[in-house]
Amino acid sequence: MGFARVELRCPRALDPRPSWTLGDVLAELDTLEATRRIAQPTPLKQPPEWASGGNGREKAFVMRVEEEDDTDEDDDASDGEYRALVANGARFSCNDLESSDAEESEDELDGRITPYHLMEKRSLEKSILLELEREHHLKVQEEVRSKLSALEVCHQNEIQRTISAFARLKKYAESRKEIDRRLDVHFQRKIAEVLDKHLSMVQRDHEQKSQIVERRIRDDAALEEAKRKEQAMKDEKIRQERAKQEAEARQKAAAKLAAEAQKASAEAAAKEAAEKEYAEVRDAAASKSSQNSQNSVAATMVKKNEIKSELSGIKVFAINSALEAESQRRALLDQVPANIYSSKEFSRYDRQIAKSIGKLMPTTDSVKARAGELTKALDGQDCPRPIACRIFANKIISIVKSRNTKDKTFGNLAFACGYVMLLVTNQVPDAMDYLLAEFHRVCIYTVPKHLHALNAQARNRDYYRLIGYQEENGQLESTESYLTYVAAYVKLYAAMIQTEIRGVRHPHGLAEGWTWLAMFLNALPATTATACALHAFLKVAGFALHKKYGSQFMKLLDVISRCFLPALKEQGSRIQAEAANNLQNYLTDKVYLEEPEGQYLAQQLLSKELFT
């Protein structure tokens, strides 16, 4: 049986309260375990002879030793050693019992049971050292266990605190979400309340303004009614005075006839002489009128011959009915001399009408005032109706030259002119023919009509004058300026056509505009000028035509898209790209669904307030 060397596992200068960390303790335990497994037991000294001899008593005393503190692994590893120790008895002396505790401590330090002879005598110092080492080992184990327990408790507490913190954080996030939701609902409610208040204020302000405008219109209507009544009273007084004067004159005439009864024979002779003289004058007037009619017919024939001569080499694109209507209106316009404005007798009316039209603005009050002034001027007794109508037509269409047609406000002014023309022609129907004749004179596309030069020789100064080019200082205006004026004249013509006032009959309204558009697409070719005129007409009157004719108007737009635009683009560089693009954008963007700027305000104020 061998013996194991017992050595101290800790340094001599042992600290009773070591400040080890958990890692240091675990590392030290691993080191001890490795050392215990690797090191082989070495006998400290040889056993006595009596222990190995056979002369002594066998099995004098058998002692079983069980180590409760050893682990299960040590028990399994040292079962054989225990059996070997128990198998053979050992003799020992009672005096040697003191060393058993030291040996037992040494075995505990080594981590496993080492067999040794019980009767071997040990020194007191070694036993004390073993006991101290055992106590130190137990103390270290207890401290490690306590620290491990404390660390486990701390770890569990930290886990619980973390879980609690996460729960509180989740609860706080949910509460914040609920608060944010409530604040959002409250804020949206406030926004809705503020918006409702704002809309209520806007509606109230609009109603107040409408009431003010209606009150003003009623006051103006009452004032005008009072003026008309006053004028009627004055006229009645004048008529009564005239009747009284006529009665007095008749009485005087009767008295004279009674007084001159004696002179009847003389009067009869004088009457016969007067009848003869009247017959002679009547015959002279009849002969003179027949001569004048012959001269007018001759002048008409000469003019037709001149037109034919002027149109040599030029192809006219137009419908026959449109040409006939144009010739009739132009003949009506030619009855009034072109230089009638410069005569002293009618220059005052020219200035008066020009002043009224010059003050025209796109407002309700201005339209109403100008229409009244112009109607009164055309109804004047001093100026003949044809002359007054021609002056009116010339001045209102010349607004295109006097105003800037490139300005955005020209569209609003065109609608205002349309209302003025409708109100005036409704009171003076003859003025519409003069207006249309003046439109045909300044812009042939209002007929509609197009003149096409067949060769370069026909494209001379006379040709450009015929299609509407104006001369400035002996030079023809540029093509860009010409197209700008063409678009402006057509816009003014379209504004007059599409204007409608409830209760007022339009002598040249939307039906005529529909006819004009059909004749334009059927007869006129696709050129830059015709594209500009067509776009200007649709931009102003397209909304009203679509509103009235609906699907029929969409068919005309389809004709423009399928026939007119492709024919326009086939000309290549001979057309301006802007004209084709404007027409294409009108169809693509469906501008005909949008009410043109300036129409709604005039239509609302005039049709719903002035004539209700």
PDB file of N, CA, C and O in Angstrom, residues 319-384:
ATOM      1  N   ILE A 319     -68.278  79.141 -98.530  1.00  0.00           N
ATOM      2  CA  ILE A 319     -69.596  78.638 -98.898  1.00  0.00           C
ATOM      3  C   ILE A 319     -70.363  79.752 -99.616  1.00  0.00           C
ATOM      4  O   ILE A 319     -70.246  80.932 -99.262  1.00  0.00           O
ATOM      5  N   ASN A 320     -71.159  79.387-100.631  1.00  0.00           N
ATOM      6  CA  ASN A 320     -71.888  80.396-101.416  1.00  0.00           C
ATOM      7  C   ASN A 320     -72.830  81.218-100.556  1.00  0.00           C
ATOM      8  O   ASN A 320     -72.937  82.436-100.731  1.00  0.00           O
ATOM      9  N   SER A 321     -73.492  80.568 -99.614  1.00  0.00           N
ATOM     10  CA  SER A 321     -74.410  81.315 -98.750  1.00  0.00           C
ATOM     11  C   SER A 321     -73.667  82.343 -97.912  1.00  0.00           C
ATOM     12  O   SER A 321     -74.148  83.456 -97.681  1.00  0.00           O
ATOM     13  N   ALA A 322     -72.451  81.994 -97.474  1.00  0.00           N
ATOM     14  CA  ALA A 322     -71.656  82.939 -96.696  1.00  0.00           C
ATOM     15  C   ALA A 322     -71.223  84.119 -97.559  1.00  0.00           C
ATOM     16  O   ALA A 322     -71.228  85.277 -97.100  1.00  0.00           O
ATOM     17  N   LEU A 323     -70.851  83.841 -98.823  1.00  0.00           N
ATOM     18  CA  LEU A 323     -70.453  84.932 -99.720  1.00  0.00           C
ATOM     19  C   LEU A 323     -71.633  85.852-100.029  1.00  0.00           C
ATOM     20  O   LEU A 323     -71.482  87.080-100.100  1.00  0.00           O
ATOM     21  N   GLU A 324     -72.818  85.271-100.220  1.00  0.00           N
ATOM     22  CA  GLU A 324     -73.993  86.104-100.484  1.00  0.00           C
ATOM     23  C   GLU A 324     -74.322  86.990 -99.286  1.00  0.00           C
ATOM     24  O   GLU A 324     -74.638  88.186 -99.441  1.00  0.00           O
ATOM     25  N   ALA A 325     -74.268  86.413 -98.076  1.00  0.00           N
ATOM     26  CA  ALA A 325     -74.541  87.214 -96.881  1.00  0.00           C
ATOM     27  C   ALA A 325     -73.507  88.329 -96.730  1.00  0.00           C
ATOM     28  O   ALA A 325     -73.833  89.474 -96.362  1.00  0.00           O
ATOM     29  N   GLU A 326     -72.238  88.009 -97.057  1.00  0.00           N
ATOM     30  CA  GLU A 326     -71.197  89.038 -96.954  1.00  0.00           C
ATOM     31  C   GLU A 326     -71.458  90.175 -97.946  1.00  0.00           C
ATOM     32  O   GLU A 326     -71.328  91.362 -97.597  1.00  0.00           O
ATOM     33  N   SER A 327     -71.821  89.823 -99.180  1.00  0.00           N
ATOM     34  CA  SER A 327     -72.048  90.869-100.187  1.00  0.00           C
ATOM     35  C   SER A 327     -73.229  91.757 -99.804  1.00  0.00           C
ATOM     36  O   SER A 327     -73.182  92.988 -99.991  1.00  0.00           O
ATOM     37  N   GLN A 328     -74.281  91.167 -99.241  1.00  0.00           N
ATOM     38  CA  GLN A 328     -75.421  91.977 -98.817  1.00  0.00           C
ATOM     39  C   GLN A 328     -75.035  92.927 -97.690  1.00  0.00           C
ATOM     40  O   GLN A 328     -75.414  94.113 -97.688  1.00  0.00           O
ATOM     41  N   ARG A 329     -74.277  92.429 -96.736  1.00  0.00           N
ATOM     42  CA  ARG A 329     -73.881  93.290 -95.617  1.00  0.00           C
ATOM     43  C   ARG A 329     -72.890  94.361 -96.060  1.00  0.00           C
ATOM     44  O   ARG A 329     -72.971  95.520 -95.604  1.00  0.00           O
ATOM     45  N   ARG A 330     -71.998  94.003 -96.943  1.00  0.00           N
ATOM     46  CA  ARG A 330     -71.051  95.003 -97.434  1.00  0.00           C
ATOM     47  C   ARG A 330     -71.769  96.075 -98.263  1.00  0.00           C
ATOM     48  O   ARG A 330     -71.413  97.262 -98.225  1.00  0.00           O
ATOM     49  N   ALA A 331     -72.794  95.659 -99.043  1.00  0.00           N
ATOM     50  CA  ALA A 331     -73.575  96.643 -99.800  1.00  0.00           C
ATOM     51  C   ALA A 331     -74.302  97.598 -98.858  1.00  0.00           C
ATOM     52  O   ALA A 331     -74.386  98.813 -99.118  1.00  0.00           O
ATOM     53  N   LEU A 332     -74.827  97.052 -97.740  1.00  0.00           N
ATOM     54  CA  LEU A 332     -75.473  97.896 -96.753  1.00  0.00           C
ATOM     55  C   LEU A 332     -74.482  98.866 -96.128  1.00  0.00           C
ATOM     56  O   LEU A 332     -74.796 100.049 -95.891  1.00  0.00           O
ATOM     57  N   LEU A 333     -73.271  98.395 -95.897  1.00  0.00           N
ATOM     58  CA  LEU A 333     -72.243  99.262 -95.310  1.00  0.00           C
ATOM     59  C   LEU A 333     -71.788 100.321 -96.302  1.00  0.00           C
ATOM     60  O   LEU A 333     -71.481 101.462 -95.907  1.00  0.00           O
ATOM     61  N   ASP A 334     -71.743  99.968 -97.595  1.00  0.00           N
ATOM     62  CA  ASP A 334     -71.271 100.918 -98.607  1.00  0.00           C
ATOM     63  C   ASP A 334     -72.275 102.033 -98.886  1.00  0.00           C
ATOM     64  O   ASP A 334     -71.927 103.025 -99.552  1.00  0.00           O
ATOM     65  N   GLN A 335     -73.514 101.878 -98.428  1.00  0.00           N
ATOM     66  CA  GLN A 335     -74.483 102.948 -98.620  1.00  0.00           C
ATOM     67  C   GLN A 335     -74.121 104.209 -97.835  1.00  0.00           C
ATOM     68  O   GLN A 335     -74.514 105.308 -98.204  1.00  0.00           O
ATOM     69  N   VAL A 336     -73.364 104.023 -96.762  1.00  0.00           N
ATOM     70  CA  VAL A 336     -72.902 105.165 -95.961  1.00  0.00           C
ATOM     71  C   VAL A 336     -71.495 105.519 -96.424  1.00  0.00           C
ATOM     72  O   VAL A 336     -70.621 104.646 -96.506  1.00  0.00           O
ATOM     73  N   PRO A 337     -71.250 106.752 -96.770  1.00  0.00           N
ATOM     74  CA  PRO A 337     -69.907 107.137 -97.246  1.00  0.00           C
ATOM     75  C   PRO A 337     -68.845 106.821 -96.203  1.00  0.00           C
ATOM     76  O   PRO A 337     -69.064 106.950 -94.993  1.00  0.00           O
ATOM     77  N   ALA A 338     -67.686 106.398 -96.681  1.00  0.00           N
ATOM     78  CA  ALA A 338     -66.612 106.019 -95.776  1.00  0.00           C
ATOM     79  C   ALA A 338     -66.045 107.207 -95.026  1.00  0.00           C
ATOM     80  O   ALA A 338     -65.522 107.065 -93.905  1.00  0.00           O
ATOM     81  N   ASN A 339     -66.128 108.398 -95.614  1.00  0.00           N
ATOM     82  CA  ASN A 339     -65.573 109.593 -94.966  1.00  0.00           C
ATOM     83  C   ASN A 339     -66.632 110.383 -94.199  1.00  0.00           C
ATOM     84  O   ASN A 339     -66.509 111.590 -94.017  1.00  0.00           O
ATOM     85  N   ILE A 340     -67.686 109.678 -93.759  1.00  0.00           N
ATOM     86  CA  ILE A 340     -68.764 110.370 -93.059  1.00  0.00           C
ATOM     87  C   ILE A 340     -68.301 110.884 -91.701  1.00  0.00           C
ATOM     88  O   ILE A 340     -68.859 111.838 -91.143  1.00  0.00           O
ATOM     89  N   TYR A 341     -67.220 110.257 -91.153  1.00  0.00           N
ATOM     90  CA  TYR A 341     -66.747 110.653 -89.825  1.00  0.00           C
ATOM     91  C   TYR A 341     -66.112 112.033 -89.822  1.00  0.00           C
ATOM     92  O   TYR A 341     -66.118 112.732 -88.810  1.00  0.00           O
ATOM     93  N   SER A 342     -65.562 112.407 -90.960  1.00  0.00           N
ATOM     94  CA  SER A 342     -64.852 113.692 -91.025  1.00  0.00           C
ATOM     95  C   SER A 342     -65.776 114.876 -91.298  1.00  0.00           C
ATOM     96  O   SER A 342     -65.331 116.030 -91.243  1.00  0.00           O
ATOM     97  N   SER A 343     -67.024 114.636 -91.597  1.00  0.00           N
ATOM     98  CA  SER A 343     -67.946 115.752 -91.875  1.00  0.00           C
ATOM     99  C   SER A 343     -68.271 116.489 -90.579  1.00  0.00           C
ATOM    100  O   SER A 343     -68.370 115.881 -89.506  1.00  0.00           O
ATOM    101  N   LYS A 344     -68.437 117.788 -90.677  1.00  0.00           N
ATOM    102  CA  LYS A 344     -68.712 118.588 -89.488  1.00  0.00           C
ATOM    103  C   LYS A 344     -70.071 118.247 -88.891  1.00  0.00           C
ATOM    104  O   LYS A 344     -70.280 118.375 -87.684  1.00  0.00           O
ATOM    105  N   GLU A 345     -70.991 117.827 -89.723  1.00  0.00           N
ATOM    106  CA  GLU A 345     -72.352 117.577 -89.259  1.00  0.00           C
ATOM    107  C   GLU A 345     -72.429 116.370 -88.330  1.00  0.00           C
ATOM    108  O   GLU A 345     -73.197 116.366 -87.363  1.00  0.00           O
ATOM    109  N   PHE A 346     -71.596 115.330 -88.608  1.00  0.00           N
ATOM    110  CA  PHE A 346     -71.693 114.094 -87.836  1.00  0.00           C
ATOM    111  C   PHE A 346     -70.445 113.825 -86.979  1.00  0.00           C
ATOM    112  O   PHE A 346     -70.359 112.766 -86.361  1.00  0.00           O
ATOM    113  N   SER A 347     -69.493 114.716 -86.975  1.00  0.00           N
ATOM    114  CA  SER A 347     -68.286 114.502 -86.167  1.00  0.00           C
ATOM    115  C   SER A 347     -68.595 114.475 -84.674  1.00  0.00           C
ATOM    116  O   SER A 347     -67.920 113.797 -83.895  1.00  0.00           O
ATOM    117  N   ARG A 348     -69.636 115.205 -84.271  1.00  0.00           N
ATOM    118  CA  ARG A 348     -69.999 115.225 -82.851  1.00  0.00           C
ATOM    119  C   ARG A 348     -70.490 113.849 -82.401  1.00  0.00           C
ATOM    120  O   ARG A 348     -70.126 113.378 -81.317  1.00  0.00           O
ATOM    121  N   TYR A 349     -71.278 113.170 -83.229  1.00  0.00           N
ATOM    122  CA  TYR A 349     -71.749 111.832 -82.883  1.00  0.00           C
ATOM    123  C   TYR A 349     -70.604 110.830 -82.882  1.00  0.00           C
ATOM    124  O   TYR A 349     -70.565 109.913 -82.062  1.00  0.00           O
ATOM    125  N   ASP A 350     -69.675 111.034 -83.797  1.00  0.00           N
ATOM    126  CA  ASP A 350     -68.500 110.163 -83.842  1.00  0.00           C
ATOM    127  C   ASP A 350     -67.702 110.263 -82.542  1.00  0.00           C
ATOM    128  O   ASP A 350     -67.309 109.253 -81.945  1.00  0.00           O
ATOM    129  N   ARG A 351     -67.465 111.476 -82.066  1.00  0.00           N
ATOM    130  CA  ARG A 351     -66.712 111.669 -80.818  1.00  0.00           C
ATOM    131  C   ARG A 351     -67.498 111.132 -79.619  1.00  0.00           C
ATOM    132  O   ARG A 351     -66.916 110.556 -78.689  1.00  0.00           O
ATOM    133  N   GLN A 352     -68.818 111.316 -79.621  1.00  0.00           N
ATOM    134  CA  GLN A 352     -69.633 110.852 -78.508  1.00  0.00           C
ATOM    135  C   GLN A 352     -69.604 109.321 -78.396  1.00  0.00           C
ATOM    136  O   GLN A 352     -69.397 108.765 -77.299  1.00  0.00           O
ATOM    137  N   ILE A 353     -69.782 108.629 -79.520  1.00  0.00           N
ATOM    138  CA  ILE A 353     -69.763 107.163 -79.491  1.00  0.00           C
ATOM    139  C   ILE A 353     -68.362 106.645 -79.156  1.00  0.00           C
ATOM    140  O   ILE A 353     -68.201 105.689 -78.372  1.00  0.00           O
ATOM    141  N   ALA A 354     -67.341 107.295 -79.742  1.00  0.00           N
ATOM    142  CA  ALA A 354     -65.964 106.870 -79.448  1.00  0.00           C
ATOM    143  C   ALA A 354     -65.633 107.067 -77.971  1.00  0.00           C
ATOM    144  O   ALA A 354     -64.956 106.234 -77.349  1.00  0.00           O
ATOM    145  N   LYS A 355     -66.111 108.140 -77.357  1.00  0.00           N
ATOM    146  CA  LYS A 355     -65.861 108.394 -75.939  1.00  0.00           C
ATOM    147  C   LYS A 355     -66.542 107.338 -75.063  1.00  0.00           C
ATOM    148  O   LYS A 355     -65.959 106.852 -74.094  1.00  0.00           O
ATOM    149  N   SER A 356     -67.770 106.976 -75.397  1.00  0.00           N
ATOM    150  CA  SER A 356     -68.483 105.956 -74.611  1.00  0.00           C
ATOM    151  C   SER A 356     -67.784 104.600 -74.694  1.00  0.00           C
ATOM    152  O   SER A 356     -67.605 103.910 -73.680  1.00  0.00           O
ATOM    153  N   ILE A 357     -67.369 104.216 -75.902  1.00  0.00           N
ATOM    154  CA  ILE A 357     -66.699 102.921 -76.059  1.00  0.00           C
ATOM    155  C   ILE A 357     -65.310 102.949 -75.427  1.00  0.00           C
ATOM    156  O   ILE A 357     -64.841 101.948 -74.868  1.00  0.00           O
ATOM    157  N   GLY A 358     -64.644 104.102 -75.484  1.00  0.00           N
ATOM    158  CA  GLY A 358     -63.316 104.206 -74.883  1.00  0.00           C
ATOM    159  C   GLY A 358     -63.334 104.022 -73.374  1.00  0.00           C
ATOM    160  O   GLY A 358     -62.339 103.587 -72.779  1.00  0.00           O
ATOM    161  N   LYS A 359     -64.457 104.348 -72.722  1.00  0.00           N
ATOM    162  CA  LYS A 359     -64.561 104.197 -71.271  1.00  0.00           C
ATOM    163  C   LYS A 359     -65.057 102.811 -70.855  1.00  0.00           C
ATOM    164  O   LYS A 359     -65.276 102.576 -69.662  1.00  0.00           O
ATOM    165  N   LEU A 360     -65.238 101.912 -71.807  1.00  0.00           N
ATOM    166  CA  LEU A 360     -65.761 100.580 -71.487  1.00  0.00           C
ATOM    167  C   LEU A 360     -64.721  99.782 -70.703  1.00  0.00           C
ATOM    168  O   LEU A 360     -63.555  99.693 -71.090  1.00  0.00           O
ATOM    169  N   MET A 361     -65.165  99.188 -69.590  1.00  0.00           N
ATOM    170  CA  MET A 361     -64.326  98.327 -68.757  1.00  0.00           C
ATOM    171  C   MET A 361     -65.089  97.028 -68.492  1.00  0.00           C
ATOM    172  O   MET A 361     -66.319  97.004 -68.523  1.00  0.00           O
ATOM    173  N   PRO A 362     -64.364  95.926 -68.209  1.00  0.00           N
ATOM    174  CA  PRO A 362     -65.044  94.631 -67.973  1.00  0.00           C
ATOM    175  C   PRO A 362     -65.673  94.552 -66.591  1.00  0.00           C
ATOM    176  O   PRO A 362     -65.341  93.677 -65.781  1.00  0.00           O
ATOM    177  N   THR A 363     -66.577  95.478 -66.292  1.00  0.00           N
ATOM    178  CA  THR A 363     -67.305  95.465 -65.024  1.00  0.00           C
ATOM    179  C   THR A 363     -68.792  95.626 -65.313  1.00  0.00           C
ATOM    180  O   THR A 363     -69.185  96.130 -66.371  1.00  0.00           O
ATOM    181  N   THR A 364     -69.611  95.244 -64.360  1.00  0.00           N
ATOM    182  CA  THR A 364     -71.053  95.306 -64.555  1.00  0.00           C
ATOM    183  C   THR A 364     -71.539  96.738 -64.732  1.00  0.00           C
ATOM    184  O   THR A 364     -72.315  97.044 -65.649  1.00  0.00           O
ATOM    185  N   ASP A 365     -71.085  97.620 -63.851  1.00  0.00           N
ATOM    186  CA  ASP A 365     -71.540  99.012 -63.930  1.00  0.00           C
ATOM    187  C   ASP A 365     -71.123  99.664 -65.237  1.00  0.00           C
ATOM    188  O   ASP A 365     -71.897 100.408 -65.859  1.00  0.00           O
ATOM    189  N   SER A 366     -69.885  99.386 -65.682  1.00  0.00           N
ATOM    190  CA  SER A 366     -69.398  99.988 -66.922  1.00  0.00           C
ATOM    191  C   SER A 366     -70.194  99.476 -68.123  1.00  0.00           C
ATOM    192  O   SER A 366     -70.581 100.251 -69.006  1.00  0.00           O
ATOM    193  N   VAL A 367     -70.444  98.156 -68.180  1.00  0.00           N
ATOM    194  CA  VAL A 367     -71.206  97.588 -69.295  1.00  0.00           C
ATOM    195  C   VAL A 367     -72.604  98.182 -69.334  1.00  0.00           C
ATOM    196  O   VAL A 367     -73.123  98.563 -70.396  1.00  0.00           O
ATOM    197  N   LYS A 368     -73.213  98.260 -68.176  1.00  0.00           N
ATOM    198  CA  LYS A 368     -74.575  98.790 -68.115  1.00  0.00           C
ATOM    199  C   LYS A 368     -74.633 100.256 -68.559  1.00  0.00           C
ATOM    200  O   LYS A 368     -75.499 100.663 -69.352  1.00  0.00           O
ATOM    201  N   ALA A 369     -73.671 101.066 -68.062  1.00  0.00           N
ATOM    202  CA  ALA A 369     -73.669 102.495 -68.411  1.00  0.00           C
ATOM    203  C   ALA A 369     -73.363 102.708 -69.893  1.00  0.00           C
ATOM    204  O   ALA A 369     -74.020 103.518 -70.577  1.00  0.00           O
ATOM    205  N   ARG A 370     -72.367 101.972 -70.435  1.00  0.00           N
ATOM    206  CA  ARG A 370     -71.991 102.171 -71.841  1.00  0.00           C
ATOM    207  C   ARG A 370     -73.120 101.719 -72.777  1.00  0.00           C
ATOM    208  O   ARG A 370     -73.382 102.355 -73.800  1.00  0.00           O
ATOM    209  N   ALA A 371     -73.794 100.620 -72.424  1.00  0.00           N
ATOM    210  CA  ALA A 371     -74.896 100.151 -73.278  1.00  0.00           C
ATOM    211  C   ALA A 371     -76.037 101.168 -73.312  1.00  0.00           C
ATOM    212  O   ALA A 371     -76.616 101.440 -74.374  1.00  0.00           O
ATOM    213  N   GLY A 372     -76.311 101.774 -72.163  1.00  0.00           N
ATOM    214  CA  GLY A 372     -77.353 102.808 -72.144  1.00  0.00           C
ATOM    215  C   GLY A 372     -76.984 104.022 -72.963  1.00  0.00           C
ATOM    216  O   GLY A 372     -77.822 104.572 -73.716  1.00  0.00           O
ATOM    217  N   GLU A 373     -75.728 104.473 -72.839  1.00  0.00           N
ATOM    218  CA  GLU A 373     -75.287 105.643 -73.602  1.00  0.00           C
ATOM    219  C   GLU A 373     -75.335 105.376 -75.105  1.00  0.00           C
ATOM    220  O   GLU A 373     -75.793 106.225 -75.893  1.00  0.00           O
ATOM    221  N   LEU A 374     -74.855 104.196 -75.525  1.00  0.00           N
ATOM    222  CA  LEU A 374     -74.818 103.895 -76.960  1.00  0.00           C
ATOM    223  C   LEU A 374     -76.224 103.705 -77.530  1.00  0.00           C
ATOM    224  O   LEU A 374     -76.502 104.126 -78.662  1.00  0.00           O
ATOM    225  N   THR A 375     -77.115 103.082 -76.776  1.00  0.00           N
ATOM    226  CA  THR A 375     -78.501 102.944 -77.241  1.00  0.00           C
ATOM    227  C   THR A 375     -79.158 104.310 -77.413  1.00  0.00           C
ATOM    228  O   THR A 375     -79.861 104.564 -78.409  1.00  0.00           O
ATOM    229  N   LYS A 376     -78.900 105.195 -76.489  1.00  0.00           N
ATOM    230  CA  LYS A 376     -79.455 106.546 -76.584  1.00  0.00           C
ATOM    231  C   LYS A 376     -78.883 107.292 -77.786  1.00  0.00           C
ATOM    232  O   LYS A 376     -79.586 108.034 -78.488  1.00  0.00           O
ATOM    233  N   ALA A 377     -77.577 107.081 -78.045  1.00  0.00           N
ATOM    234  CA  ALA A 377     -76.947 107.753 -79.179  1.00  0.00           C
ATOM    235  C   ALA A 377     -77.502 107.238 -80.510  1.00  0.00           C
ATOM    236  O   ALA A 377     -77.696 107.999 -81.460  1.00  0.00           O
ATOM    237  N   LEU A 378     -77.751 105.920 -80.601  1.00  0.00           N
ATOM    238  CA  LEU A 378     -78.274 105.365 -81.843  1.00  0.00           C
ATOM    239  C   LEU A 378     -79.744 105.722 -82.061  1.00  0.00           C
ATOM    240  O   LEU A 378     -80.227 105.700 -83.196  1.00  0.00           O
ATOM    241  N   ASP A 379     -80.447 106.023 -80.999  1.00  0.00           N
ATOM    242  CA  ASP A 379     -81.863 106.417 -81.116  1.00  0.00           C
ATOM    243  C   ASP A 379     -82.047 107.917 -81.303  1.00  0.00           C
ATOM    244  O   ASP A 379     -83.180 108.407 -81.269  1.00  0.00           O
ATOM    245  N   GLY A 380     -80.932 108.634 -81.497  1.00  0.00           N
ATOM    246  CA  GLY A 380     -81.023 110.089 -81.623  1.00  0.00           C
ATOM    247  C   GLY A 380     -81.806 110.518 -82.848  1.00  0.00           C
ATOM    248  O   GLY A 380     -81.794 109.860 -83.891  1.00  0.00           O
ATOM    249  N   GLN A 381     -82.477 111.647 -82.721  1.00  0.00           N
ATOM    250  CA  GLN A 381     -83.299 112.162 -83.820  1.00  0.00           C
ATOM    251  C   GLN A 381     -82.490 112.989 -84.824  1.00  0.00           C
ATOM    252  O   GLN A 381     -82.867 113.138 -85.974  1.00  0.00           O
ATOM    253  N   ASP A 382     -81.348 113.501 -84.363  1.00  0.00           N
ATOM    254  CA  ASP A 382     -80.572 114.400 -85.219  1.00  0.00           C
ATOM    255  C   ASP A 382     -79.696 113.648 -86.216  1.00  0.00           C
ATOM    256  O   ASP A 382     -79.376 114.181 -87.280  1.00  0.00           O
ATOM    257  N   CYS A 383     -79.260 112.421 -85.837  1.00  0.00           N
ATOM    258  CA  CYS A 383     -78.352 111.649 -86.716  1.00  0.00           C
ATOM    259  C   CYS A 383     -79.134 110.519 -87.354  1.00  0.00           C
ATOM    260  O   CYS A 383     -79.817 109.758 -86.659  1.00  0.00           O
ATOM    261  N   PRO A 384     -79.057 110.326 -88.675  1.00  0.00           N
ATOM    262  CA  PRO A 384     -79.754 109.214 -89.332  1.00  0.00           C
ATOM    263  C   PRO A 384     -79.285 107.868 -88.777  1.00  0.00           C
ATOM    264  O   PRO A 384     -78.118 107.692 -88.415  1.00  0.00           O
TER     265      PRO A 384
END
